[in-house]
Short mmCIF file of C-alpha atoms and ligand atoms in Angstrom, two decimals:
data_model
loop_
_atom_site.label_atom_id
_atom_site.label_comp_id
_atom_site.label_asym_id
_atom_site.label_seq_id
_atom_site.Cartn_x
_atom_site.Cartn_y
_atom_site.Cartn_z
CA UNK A 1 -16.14 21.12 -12.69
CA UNK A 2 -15.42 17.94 -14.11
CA UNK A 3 -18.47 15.80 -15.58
CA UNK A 4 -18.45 12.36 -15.71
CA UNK A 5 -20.70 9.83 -17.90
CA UNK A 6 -22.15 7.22 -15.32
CA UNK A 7 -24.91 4.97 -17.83
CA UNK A 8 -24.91 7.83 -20.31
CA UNK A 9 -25.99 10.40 -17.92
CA UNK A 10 -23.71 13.21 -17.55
CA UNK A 11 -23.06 13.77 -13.69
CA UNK A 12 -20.41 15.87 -11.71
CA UNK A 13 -18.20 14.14 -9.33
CA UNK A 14 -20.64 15.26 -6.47
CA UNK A 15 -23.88 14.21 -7.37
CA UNK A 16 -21.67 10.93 -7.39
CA UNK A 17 -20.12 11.43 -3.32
CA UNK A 18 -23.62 12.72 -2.98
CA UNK A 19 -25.52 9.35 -3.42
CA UNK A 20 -22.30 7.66 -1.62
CA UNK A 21 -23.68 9.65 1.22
CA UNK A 22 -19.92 11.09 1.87
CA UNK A 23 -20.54 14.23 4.31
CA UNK A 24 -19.77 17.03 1.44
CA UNK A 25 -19.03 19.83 4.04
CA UNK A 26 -16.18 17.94 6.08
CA UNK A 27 -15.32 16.40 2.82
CA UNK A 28 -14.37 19.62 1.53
CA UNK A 29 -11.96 20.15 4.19
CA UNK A 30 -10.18 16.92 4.23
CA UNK A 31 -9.27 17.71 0.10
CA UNK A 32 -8.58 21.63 0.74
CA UNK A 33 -5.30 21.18 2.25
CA UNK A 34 -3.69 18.52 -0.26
CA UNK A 35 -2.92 20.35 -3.07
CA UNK A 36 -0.16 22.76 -1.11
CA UNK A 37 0.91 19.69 0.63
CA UNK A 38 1.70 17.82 -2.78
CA UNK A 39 3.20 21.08 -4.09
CA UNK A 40 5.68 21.18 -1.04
CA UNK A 41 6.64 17.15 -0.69
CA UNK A 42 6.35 16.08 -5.06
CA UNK A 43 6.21 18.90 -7.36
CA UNK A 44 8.93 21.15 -5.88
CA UNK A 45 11.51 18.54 -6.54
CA UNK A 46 14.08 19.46 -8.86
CA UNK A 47 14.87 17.00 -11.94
CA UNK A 48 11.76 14.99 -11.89
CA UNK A 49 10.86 12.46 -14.46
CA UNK A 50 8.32 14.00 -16.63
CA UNK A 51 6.16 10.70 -16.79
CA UNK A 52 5.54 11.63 -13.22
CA UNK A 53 2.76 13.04 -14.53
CA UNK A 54 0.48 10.22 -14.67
CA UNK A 55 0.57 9.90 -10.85
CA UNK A 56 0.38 13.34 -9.97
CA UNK A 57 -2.63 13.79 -11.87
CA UNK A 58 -4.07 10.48 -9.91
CA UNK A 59 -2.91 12.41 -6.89
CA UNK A 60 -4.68 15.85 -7.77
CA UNK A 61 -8.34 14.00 -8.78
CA UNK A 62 -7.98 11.16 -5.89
CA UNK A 63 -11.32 11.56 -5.22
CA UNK A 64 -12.02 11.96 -9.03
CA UNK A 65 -11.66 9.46 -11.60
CA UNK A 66 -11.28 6.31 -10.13
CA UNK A 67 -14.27 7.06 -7.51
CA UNK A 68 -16.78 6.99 -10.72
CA UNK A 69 -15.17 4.32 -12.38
CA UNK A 70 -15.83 1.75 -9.48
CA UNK A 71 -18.61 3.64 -8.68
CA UNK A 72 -19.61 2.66 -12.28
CA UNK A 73 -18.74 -0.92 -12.04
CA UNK A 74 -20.32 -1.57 -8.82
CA UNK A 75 -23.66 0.17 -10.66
CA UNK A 76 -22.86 -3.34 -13.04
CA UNK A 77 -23.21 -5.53 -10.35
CA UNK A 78 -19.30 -6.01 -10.11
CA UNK A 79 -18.26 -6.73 -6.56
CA UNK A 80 -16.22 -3.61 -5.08
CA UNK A 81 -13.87 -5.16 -1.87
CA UNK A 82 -12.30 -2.81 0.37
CA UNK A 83 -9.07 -3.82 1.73
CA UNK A 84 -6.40 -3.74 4.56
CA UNK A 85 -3.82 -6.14 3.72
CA UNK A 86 -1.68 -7.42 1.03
CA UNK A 87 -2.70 -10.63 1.99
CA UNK A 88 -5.85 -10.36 0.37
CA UNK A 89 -5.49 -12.44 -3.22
CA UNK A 90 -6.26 -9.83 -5.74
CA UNK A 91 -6.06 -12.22 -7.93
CA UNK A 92 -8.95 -14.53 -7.12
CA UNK A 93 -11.00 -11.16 -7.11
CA UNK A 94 -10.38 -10.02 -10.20
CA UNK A 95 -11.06 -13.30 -11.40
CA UNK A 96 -14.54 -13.60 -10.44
CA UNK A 97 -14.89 -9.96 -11.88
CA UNK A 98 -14.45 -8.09 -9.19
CA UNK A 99 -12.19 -5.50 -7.78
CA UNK A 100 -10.05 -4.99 -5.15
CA UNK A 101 -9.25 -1.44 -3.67
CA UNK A 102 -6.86 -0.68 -0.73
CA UNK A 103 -8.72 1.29 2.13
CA UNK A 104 -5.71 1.96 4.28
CA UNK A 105 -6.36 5.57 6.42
CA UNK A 106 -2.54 7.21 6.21
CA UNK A 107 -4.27 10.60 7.38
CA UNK A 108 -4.91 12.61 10.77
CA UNK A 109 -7.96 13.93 9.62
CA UNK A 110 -10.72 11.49 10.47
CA UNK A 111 -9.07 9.51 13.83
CA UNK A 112 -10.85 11.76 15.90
CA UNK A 113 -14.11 10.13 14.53
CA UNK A 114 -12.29 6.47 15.03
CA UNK A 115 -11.16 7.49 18.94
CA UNK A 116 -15.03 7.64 19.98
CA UNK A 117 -15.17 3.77 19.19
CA UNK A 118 -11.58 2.94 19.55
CA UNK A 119 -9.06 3.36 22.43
CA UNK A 120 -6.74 6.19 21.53
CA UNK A 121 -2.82 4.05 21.94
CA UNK A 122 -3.94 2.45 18.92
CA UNK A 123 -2.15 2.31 15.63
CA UNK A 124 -2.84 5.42 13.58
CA UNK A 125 -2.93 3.31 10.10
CA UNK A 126 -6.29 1.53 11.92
CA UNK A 127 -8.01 4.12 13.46
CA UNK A 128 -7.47 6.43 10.01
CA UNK A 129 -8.70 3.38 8.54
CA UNK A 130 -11.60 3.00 10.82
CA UNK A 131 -12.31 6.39 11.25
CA UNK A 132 -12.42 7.30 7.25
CA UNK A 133 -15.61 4.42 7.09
CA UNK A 134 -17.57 5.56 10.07
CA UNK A 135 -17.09 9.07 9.46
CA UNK A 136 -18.80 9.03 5.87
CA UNK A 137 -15.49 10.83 4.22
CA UNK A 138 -13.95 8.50 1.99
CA UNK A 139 -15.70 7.42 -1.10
CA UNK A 140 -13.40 4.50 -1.64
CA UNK A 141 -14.98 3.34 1.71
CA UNK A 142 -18.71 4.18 0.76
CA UNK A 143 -18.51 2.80 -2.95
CA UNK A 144 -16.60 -0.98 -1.18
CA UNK A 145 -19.36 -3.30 -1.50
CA UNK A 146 -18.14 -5.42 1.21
CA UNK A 147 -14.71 -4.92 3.44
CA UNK A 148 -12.24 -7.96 3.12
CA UNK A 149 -10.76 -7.90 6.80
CA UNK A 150 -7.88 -10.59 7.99
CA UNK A 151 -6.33 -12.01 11.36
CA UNK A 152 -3.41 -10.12 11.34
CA UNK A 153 -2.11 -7.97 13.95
CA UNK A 154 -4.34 -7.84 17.27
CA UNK A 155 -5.34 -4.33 16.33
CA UNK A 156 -7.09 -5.13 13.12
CA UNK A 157 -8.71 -7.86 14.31
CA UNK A 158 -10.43 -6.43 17.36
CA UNK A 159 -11.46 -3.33 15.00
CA UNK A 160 -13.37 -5.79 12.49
CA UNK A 161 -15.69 -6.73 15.31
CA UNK A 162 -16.71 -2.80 15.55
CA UNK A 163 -16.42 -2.57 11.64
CA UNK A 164 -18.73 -4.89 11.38
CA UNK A 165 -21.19 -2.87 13.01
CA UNK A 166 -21.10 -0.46 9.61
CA UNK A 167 -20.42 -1.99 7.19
CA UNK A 168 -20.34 -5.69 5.47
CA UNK A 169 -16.94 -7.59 6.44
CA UNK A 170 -15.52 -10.61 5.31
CA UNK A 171 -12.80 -11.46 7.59
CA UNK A 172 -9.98 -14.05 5.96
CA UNK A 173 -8.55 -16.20 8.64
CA UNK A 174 -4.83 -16.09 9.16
CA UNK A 175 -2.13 -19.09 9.93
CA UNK A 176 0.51 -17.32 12.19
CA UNK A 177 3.49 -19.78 11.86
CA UNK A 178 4.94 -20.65 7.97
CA UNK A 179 5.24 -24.31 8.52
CA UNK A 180 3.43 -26.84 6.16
CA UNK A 181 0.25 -26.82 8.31
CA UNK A 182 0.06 -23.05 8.07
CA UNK A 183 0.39 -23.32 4.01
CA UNK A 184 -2.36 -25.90 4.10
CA UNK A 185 -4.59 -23.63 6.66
CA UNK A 186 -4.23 -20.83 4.81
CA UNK A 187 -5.00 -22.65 1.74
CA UNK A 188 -8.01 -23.49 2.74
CA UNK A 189 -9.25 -20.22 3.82
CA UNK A 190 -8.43 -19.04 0.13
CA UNK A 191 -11.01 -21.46 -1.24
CA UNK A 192 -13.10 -20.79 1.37
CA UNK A 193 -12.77 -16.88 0.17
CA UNK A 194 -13.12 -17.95 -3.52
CA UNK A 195 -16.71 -19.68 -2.40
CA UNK A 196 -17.20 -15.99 -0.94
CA UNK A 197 -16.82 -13.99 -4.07
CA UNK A 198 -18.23 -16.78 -6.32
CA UNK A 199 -21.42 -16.25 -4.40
CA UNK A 200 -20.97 -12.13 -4.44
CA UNK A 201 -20.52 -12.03 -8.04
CA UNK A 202 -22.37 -14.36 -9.32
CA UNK A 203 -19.61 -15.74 -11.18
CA UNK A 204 -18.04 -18.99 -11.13
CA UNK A 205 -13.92 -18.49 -11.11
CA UNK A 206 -12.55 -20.59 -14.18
CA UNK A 207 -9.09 -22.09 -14.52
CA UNK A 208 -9.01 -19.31 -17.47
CA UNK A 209 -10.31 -16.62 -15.21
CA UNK A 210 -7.89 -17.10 -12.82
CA UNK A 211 -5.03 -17.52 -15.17
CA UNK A 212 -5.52 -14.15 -16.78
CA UNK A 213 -5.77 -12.85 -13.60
CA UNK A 214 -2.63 -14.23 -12.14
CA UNK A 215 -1.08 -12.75 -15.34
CA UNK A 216 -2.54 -9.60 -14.93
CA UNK A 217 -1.24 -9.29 -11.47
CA UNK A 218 1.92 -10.44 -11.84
CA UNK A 219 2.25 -8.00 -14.73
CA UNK A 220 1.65 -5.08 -11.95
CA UNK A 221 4.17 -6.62 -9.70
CA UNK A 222 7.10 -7.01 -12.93
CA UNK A 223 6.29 -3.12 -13.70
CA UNK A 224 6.76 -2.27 -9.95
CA UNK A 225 9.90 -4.48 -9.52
CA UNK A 226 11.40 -3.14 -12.36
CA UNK A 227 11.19 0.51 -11.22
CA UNK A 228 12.69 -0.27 -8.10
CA UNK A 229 15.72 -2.30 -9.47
CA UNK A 230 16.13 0.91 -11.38
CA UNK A 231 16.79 2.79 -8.24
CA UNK A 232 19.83 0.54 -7.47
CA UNK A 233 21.14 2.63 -10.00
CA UNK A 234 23.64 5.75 -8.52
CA UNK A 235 22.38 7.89 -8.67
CA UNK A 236 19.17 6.89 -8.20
CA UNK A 237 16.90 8.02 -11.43
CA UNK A 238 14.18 8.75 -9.09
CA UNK A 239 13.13 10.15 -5.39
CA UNK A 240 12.31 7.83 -3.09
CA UNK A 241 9.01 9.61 -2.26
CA UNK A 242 8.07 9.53 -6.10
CA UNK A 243 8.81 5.83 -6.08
CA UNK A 244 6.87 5.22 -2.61
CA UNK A 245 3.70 7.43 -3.93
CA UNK A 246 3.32 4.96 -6.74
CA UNK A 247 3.37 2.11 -4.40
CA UNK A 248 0.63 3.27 -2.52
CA UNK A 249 -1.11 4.35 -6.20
CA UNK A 250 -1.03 0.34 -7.03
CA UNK A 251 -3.47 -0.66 -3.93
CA UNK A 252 -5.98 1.61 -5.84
CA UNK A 253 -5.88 2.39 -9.91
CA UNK A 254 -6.51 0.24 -12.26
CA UNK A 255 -4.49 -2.93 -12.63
CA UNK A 256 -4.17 -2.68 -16.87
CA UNK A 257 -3.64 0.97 -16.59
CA UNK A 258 -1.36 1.33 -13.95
CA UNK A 259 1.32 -1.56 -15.10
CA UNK A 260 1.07 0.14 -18.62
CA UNK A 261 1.85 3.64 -16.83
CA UNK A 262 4.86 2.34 -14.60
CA UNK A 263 6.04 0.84 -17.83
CA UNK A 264 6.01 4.12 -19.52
CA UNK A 265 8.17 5.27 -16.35
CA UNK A 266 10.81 2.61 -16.97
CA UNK A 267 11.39 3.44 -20.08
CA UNK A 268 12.51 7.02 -19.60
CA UNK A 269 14.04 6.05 -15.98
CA UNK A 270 15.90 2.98 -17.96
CA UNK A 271 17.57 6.48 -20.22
CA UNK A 272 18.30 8.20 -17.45
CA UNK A 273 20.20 5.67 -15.57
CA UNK A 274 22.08 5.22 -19.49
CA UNK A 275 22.87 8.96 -19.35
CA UNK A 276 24.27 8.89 -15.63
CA UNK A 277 20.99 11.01 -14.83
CA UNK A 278 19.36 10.77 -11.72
CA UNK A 279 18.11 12.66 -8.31
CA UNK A 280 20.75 13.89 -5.66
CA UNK A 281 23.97 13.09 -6.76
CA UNK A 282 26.30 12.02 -4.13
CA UNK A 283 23.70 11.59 -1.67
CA UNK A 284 23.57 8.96 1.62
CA UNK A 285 21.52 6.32 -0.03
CA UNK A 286 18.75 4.87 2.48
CA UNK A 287 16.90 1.58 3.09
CA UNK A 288 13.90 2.38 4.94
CA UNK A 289 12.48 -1.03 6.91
CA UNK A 290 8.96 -0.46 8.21
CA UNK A 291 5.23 -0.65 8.23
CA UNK A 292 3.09 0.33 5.38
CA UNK A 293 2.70 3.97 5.10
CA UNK A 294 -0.53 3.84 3.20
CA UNK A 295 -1.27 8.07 1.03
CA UNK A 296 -0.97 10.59 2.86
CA UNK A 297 2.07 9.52 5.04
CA UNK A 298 4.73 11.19 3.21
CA UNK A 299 6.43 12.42 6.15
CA UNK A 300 9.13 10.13 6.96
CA UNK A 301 10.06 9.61 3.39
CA UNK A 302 9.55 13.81 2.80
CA UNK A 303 11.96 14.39 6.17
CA UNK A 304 15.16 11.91 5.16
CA UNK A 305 15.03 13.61 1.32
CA UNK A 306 14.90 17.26 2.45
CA UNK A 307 18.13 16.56 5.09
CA UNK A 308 19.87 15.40 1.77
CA UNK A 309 19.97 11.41 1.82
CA UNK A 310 17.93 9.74 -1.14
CA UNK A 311 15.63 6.76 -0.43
CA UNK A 312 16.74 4.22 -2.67
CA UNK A 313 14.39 1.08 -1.20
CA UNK A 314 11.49 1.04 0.72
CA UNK A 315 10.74 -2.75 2.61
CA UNK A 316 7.48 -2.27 3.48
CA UNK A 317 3.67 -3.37 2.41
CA UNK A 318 3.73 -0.25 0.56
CA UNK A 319 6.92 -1.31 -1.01
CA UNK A 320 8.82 -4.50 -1.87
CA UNK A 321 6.46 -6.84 0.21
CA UNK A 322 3.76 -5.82 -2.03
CA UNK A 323 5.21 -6.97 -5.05
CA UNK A 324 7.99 -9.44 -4.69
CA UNK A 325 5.91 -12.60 -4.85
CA UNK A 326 5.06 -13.35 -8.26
CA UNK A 327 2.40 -16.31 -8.64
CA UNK A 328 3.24 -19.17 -10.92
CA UNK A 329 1.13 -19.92 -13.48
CA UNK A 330 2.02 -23.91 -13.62
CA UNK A 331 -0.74 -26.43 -12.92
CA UNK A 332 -3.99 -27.92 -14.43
CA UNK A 333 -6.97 -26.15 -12.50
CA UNK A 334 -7.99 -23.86 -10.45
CA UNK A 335 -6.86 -25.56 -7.14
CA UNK A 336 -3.54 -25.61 -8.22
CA UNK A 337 -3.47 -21.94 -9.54
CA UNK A 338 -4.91 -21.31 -5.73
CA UNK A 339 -2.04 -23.44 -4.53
CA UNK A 340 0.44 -21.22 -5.99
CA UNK A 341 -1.22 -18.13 -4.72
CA UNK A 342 -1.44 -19.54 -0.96
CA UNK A 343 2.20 -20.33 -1.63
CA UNK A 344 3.25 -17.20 -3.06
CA UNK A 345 1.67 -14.74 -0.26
CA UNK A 346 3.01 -16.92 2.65
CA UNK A 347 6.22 -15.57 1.58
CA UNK A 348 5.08 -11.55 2.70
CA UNK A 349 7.11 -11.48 5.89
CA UNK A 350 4.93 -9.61 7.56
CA UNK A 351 5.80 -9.07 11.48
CA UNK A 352 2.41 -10.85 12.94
CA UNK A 353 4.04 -14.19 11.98
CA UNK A 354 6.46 -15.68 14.46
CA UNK A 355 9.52 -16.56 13.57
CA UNK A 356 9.41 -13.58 10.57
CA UNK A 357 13.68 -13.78 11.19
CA UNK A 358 13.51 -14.45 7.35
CA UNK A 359 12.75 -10.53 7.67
CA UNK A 360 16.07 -10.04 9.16
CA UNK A 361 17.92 -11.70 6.27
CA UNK A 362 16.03 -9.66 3.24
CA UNK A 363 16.47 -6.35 5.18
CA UNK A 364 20.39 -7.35 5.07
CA UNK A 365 20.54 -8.45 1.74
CA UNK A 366 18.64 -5.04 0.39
CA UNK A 367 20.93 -3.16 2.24
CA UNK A 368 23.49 -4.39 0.27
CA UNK A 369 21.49 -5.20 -2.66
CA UNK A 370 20.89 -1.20 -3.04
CA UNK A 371 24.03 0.10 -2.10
CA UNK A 372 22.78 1.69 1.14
CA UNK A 373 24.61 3.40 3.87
CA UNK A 374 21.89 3.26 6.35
CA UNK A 375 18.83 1.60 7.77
CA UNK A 376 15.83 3.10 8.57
CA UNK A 377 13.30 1.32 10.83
CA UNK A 378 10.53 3.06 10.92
CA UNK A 379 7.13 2.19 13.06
CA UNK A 380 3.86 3.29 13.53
CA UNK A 381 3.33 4.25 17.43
CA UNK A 382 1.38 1.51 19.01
CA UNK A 383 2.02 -1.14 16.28
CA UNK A 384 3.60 -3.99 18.32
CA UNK A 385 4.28 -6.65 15.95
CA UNK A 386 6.74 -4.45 13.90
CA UNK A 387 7.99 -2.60 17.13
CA UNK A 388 9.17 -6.00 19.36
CA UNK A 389 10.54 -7.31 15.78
CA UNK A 390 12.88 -3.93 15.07
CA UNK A 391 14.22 -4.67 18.57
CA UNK A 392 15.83 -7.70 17.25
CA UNK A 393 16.24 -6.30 14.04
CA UNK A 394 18.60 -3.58 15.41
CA UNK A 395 20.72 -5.57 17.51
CA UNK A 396 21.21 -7.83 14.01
CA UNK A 397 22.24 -5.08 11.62
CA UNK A 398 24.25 -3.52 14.62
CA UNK A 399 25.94 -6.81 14.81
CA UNK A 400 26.82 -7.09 10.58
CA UNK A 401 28.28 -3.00 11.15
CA UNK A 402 25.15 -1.64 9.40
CA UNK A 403 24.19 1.63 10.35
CA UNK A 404 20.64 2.02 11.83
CA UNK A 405 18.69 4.43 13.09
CA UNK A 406 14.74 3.43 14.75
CA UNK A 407 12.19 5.84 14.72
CA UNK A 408 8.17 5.28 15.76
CA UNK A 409 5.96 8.45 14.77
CA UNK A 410 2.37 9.03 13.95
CA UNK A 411 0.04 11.17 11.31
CA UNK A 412 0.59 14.02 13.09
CA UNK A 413 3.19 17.14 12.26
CA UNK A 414 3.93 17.88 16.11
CA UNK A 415 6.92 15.81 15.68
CA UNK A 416 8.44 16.95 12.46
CA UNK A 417 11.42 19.11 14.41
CA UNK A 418 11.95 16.12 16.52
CA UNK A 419 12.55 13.49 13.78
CA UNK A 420 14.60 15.80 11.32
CA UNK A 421 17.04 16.31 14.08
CA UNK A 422 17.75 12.69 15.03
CA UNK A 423 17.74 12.22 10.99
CA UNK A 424 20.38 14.93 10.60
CA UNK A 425 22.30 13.26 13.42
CA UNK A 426 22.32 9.82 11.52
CA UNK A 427 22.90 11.10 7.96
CA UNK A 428 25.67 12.81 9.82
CA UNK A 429 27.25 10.36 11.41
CA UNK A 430 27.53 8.06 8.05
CA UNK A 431 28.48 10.71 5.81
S1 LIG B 1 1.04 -8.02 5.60
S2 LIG B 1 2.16 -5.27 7.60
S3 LIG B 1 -0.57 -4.97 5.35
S4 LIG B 1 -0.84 -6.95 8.37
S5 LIG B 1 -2.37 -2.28 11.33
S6 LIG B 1 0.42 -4.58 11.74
S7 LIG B 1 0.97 -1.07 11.34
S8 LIG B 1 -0.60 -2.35 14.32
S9 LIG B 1 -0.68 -3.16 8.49
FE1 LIG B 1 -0.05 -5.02 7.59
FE2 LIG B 1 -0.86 -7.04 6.14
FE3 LIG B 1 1.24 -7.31 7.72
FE4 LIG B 1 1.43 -5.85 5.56
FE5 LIG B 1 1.04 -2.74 12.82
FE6 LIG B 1 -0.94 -1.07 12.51
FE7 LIG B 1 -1.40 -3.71 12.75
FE8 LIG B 1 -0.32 -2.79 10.57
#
């Protein structure tokens, strides 16, 4: 077994779940079956880029690595905050020294434990989410120091309440309408935040703090960008379920590390696309338009790839809407740097703001953007916000000739037969 060194004492990686209190036994379980699951959906692709490796390796010690090293910091005093959102401002956390680490459930396993608390026709990304804290299996969840909720959907919201119950929460107040009163609102509730983990850390958040942090960030976001202007390439240099799993990889590693790592990735996709090199060659190129699909959701993404299309774009919070805004660094002090972050995340069109038909116009342009021959709208059962909006969606790209197909689904496998058919149907019918 792996030892780690945790204040130069030499510990394996359950002595350190073991003071997080995670239940070892069920624990056990919930890691048993991912390694043949991995094997089947990443590492039996064909033609893979070799600097994959980085990210499978995250994959195969998820519970690993990264556990101890906030486990580590957090032993330092630094602030761990749990998240849900990519409306969080990573950046104002990292500034105060702190960091941020993405707690969204994408697996079946613990929403049993959620369902005694919460009402079953629920999202499954929430109850996975709640059900991973109160059930003691996720050491992400035990090592958070506090959990950074927000007013998004009506979901999330309600489930805070209940959170709160286990754990510390912080919930960030929302504007719901992108109008210059909403940019001023929601400005305010990011000082108001920055007074939060001032006080948490003990540290006061400079104008150089903040800066380096912006930078820092925004470094993530270029790396990320990059790699998926690379898949506009055709063919496409890389699976879309590659691309995806390092999307959800960024709400967790390492800022530094990971940007240097996706860099590294570039670099040989950037030779590939030279040499004409890439996955699937003459395959239906997909956009898929949806709600995050935070690790292990791989099933949509898995399903479309193994009937033959590639996924060239994902428009999701675990894809472009996580990385698209880049802060600017203009301005004098800190309230300006916050001014430009408040700006810069008001553009996430996320569904829980009204209008969001800005949505409509991105979803178009990527389609074209990425040389697509279909649309994908994909939503989590129960989530309404995204569900009324791909209604309207539809109708639009049915309007502009763009071939669409809507699917809802869950964590579960019972409907694996029933999505690859209608997928096979679509891929069909544009082929
Ligand atoms: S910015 S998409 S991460 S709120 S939890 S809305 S799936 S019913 S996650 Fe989200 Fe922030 Fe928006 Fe992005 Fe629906 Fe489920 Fe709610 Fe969800």
């Amino acid at each position: 077994m792996r030892k780690y060194q945790v204040e130069g004492i030499l510990l394996d990686i359950r002595d350190i779940w073991k003071e997080l209190e995670i239940d070892l036994e069920r624990h056990d379980k919930l890691l048993e079956a991912l390694p043949e699951t991995y094997e089947q959906i990443f590492l039996s692709q064909e033609n893979r880029p070799e600097r994959m490796s980085y990210f499978d390796e995250v994959v195969a010690d998820i519970h690993g690595t990264r556990v101890q090293e906030l486990y580590e910091m957090r032993e330092e005093g630094k602030p761990i905050l749990g998240t849900f959102c990519v409306y969080v401002p990573e950046e104002i956390v990292l500034a105060a020294g702190g960091v941020c680490v993405g707690l969204c459930g994408g697996s079946e396993f613990p929403i049993p434990d959620a369902e005694k608390y919460l009402p079953r026709d629920l999202c499954p990304l929430i109850k996975s989410s709640f059900g991973f804290l109160v059930s003691k299996l996720c050491p992400y969840c035990q090592v958070a120091t506090v959990i950074v909720g927000e007013n998004t959907c009506d979901g999330k919201k309600k489930m805070y309440e209940i959170m709160s119950e286990h754990k510390d929460v912080y919930v960030m107040e929302m504007p719901q309408v992108k109008n210059e009163e909403g940019l001023e609102y929601w400005y305010e509730q990011l000082i108001k935040f920055k007074e939060f983990i001032e006080e948490l850390s003990g540290n006061e958040i400079t104008y150089e703090s903040l800066l380096d942090a912006i930078e820092r960030v925004n470094a993530k976001r270029a790396a990320l960008k990059k790699l998926y202007e690379l898949r506009k390439h055709d063919p496409a240099p890389i699976s879309g379920r590659d691309a995806n799993l390092i999307a959800q990889i960024a709400f967790y590693d390492d800022v530094d590390r990971f940007t240097e790592k996706v860099n590294e990735l570039n670099e040989e996709l950037e030779k590939r696309v030279e040499e004409g090199e890439g996955i699937a060659e003459e395959a239906p190129r997909i956009l898929v338009a949806s709600t995050p699909m935070p690790i292990p959701h791989w099933k949509l993404l898995h399903i479309v790839e193994s009937c033959g299309a590639v996924v060239v774009c994902e428009e999701s919070c675990t894809g472009t809407r996580y990385f698209e805004r880049e802060v600017s660094t203009e301005g004098d002090d800190v309230e300006d740097l916050i001014k430009n972050i408040a700006e810069a995340y008001m553009e996430t069109k996320c569904a829980i703001f009204t209008p969001n038909d800005e949505r409509i116009e991105d979803i178009i342009e990527k389609y074209e953007e990425w040389n697509c021959d279909g649309v994908i709208l994909y939503n989590l059962k129960f989530c309404q916000p995204y569900a009324v909006e791909h209604s309207k969606i539809e109708s639009r790209l049915k309007e502009e000739g763009i071939p669409t197909l809507r699917l809802e689904s869950d964590y579960s496998e019972e409907d694996i037969g029933q999505l690859k058919t209608r997928i096979e149907t679509f891929l069909e019918s544009i082929a």
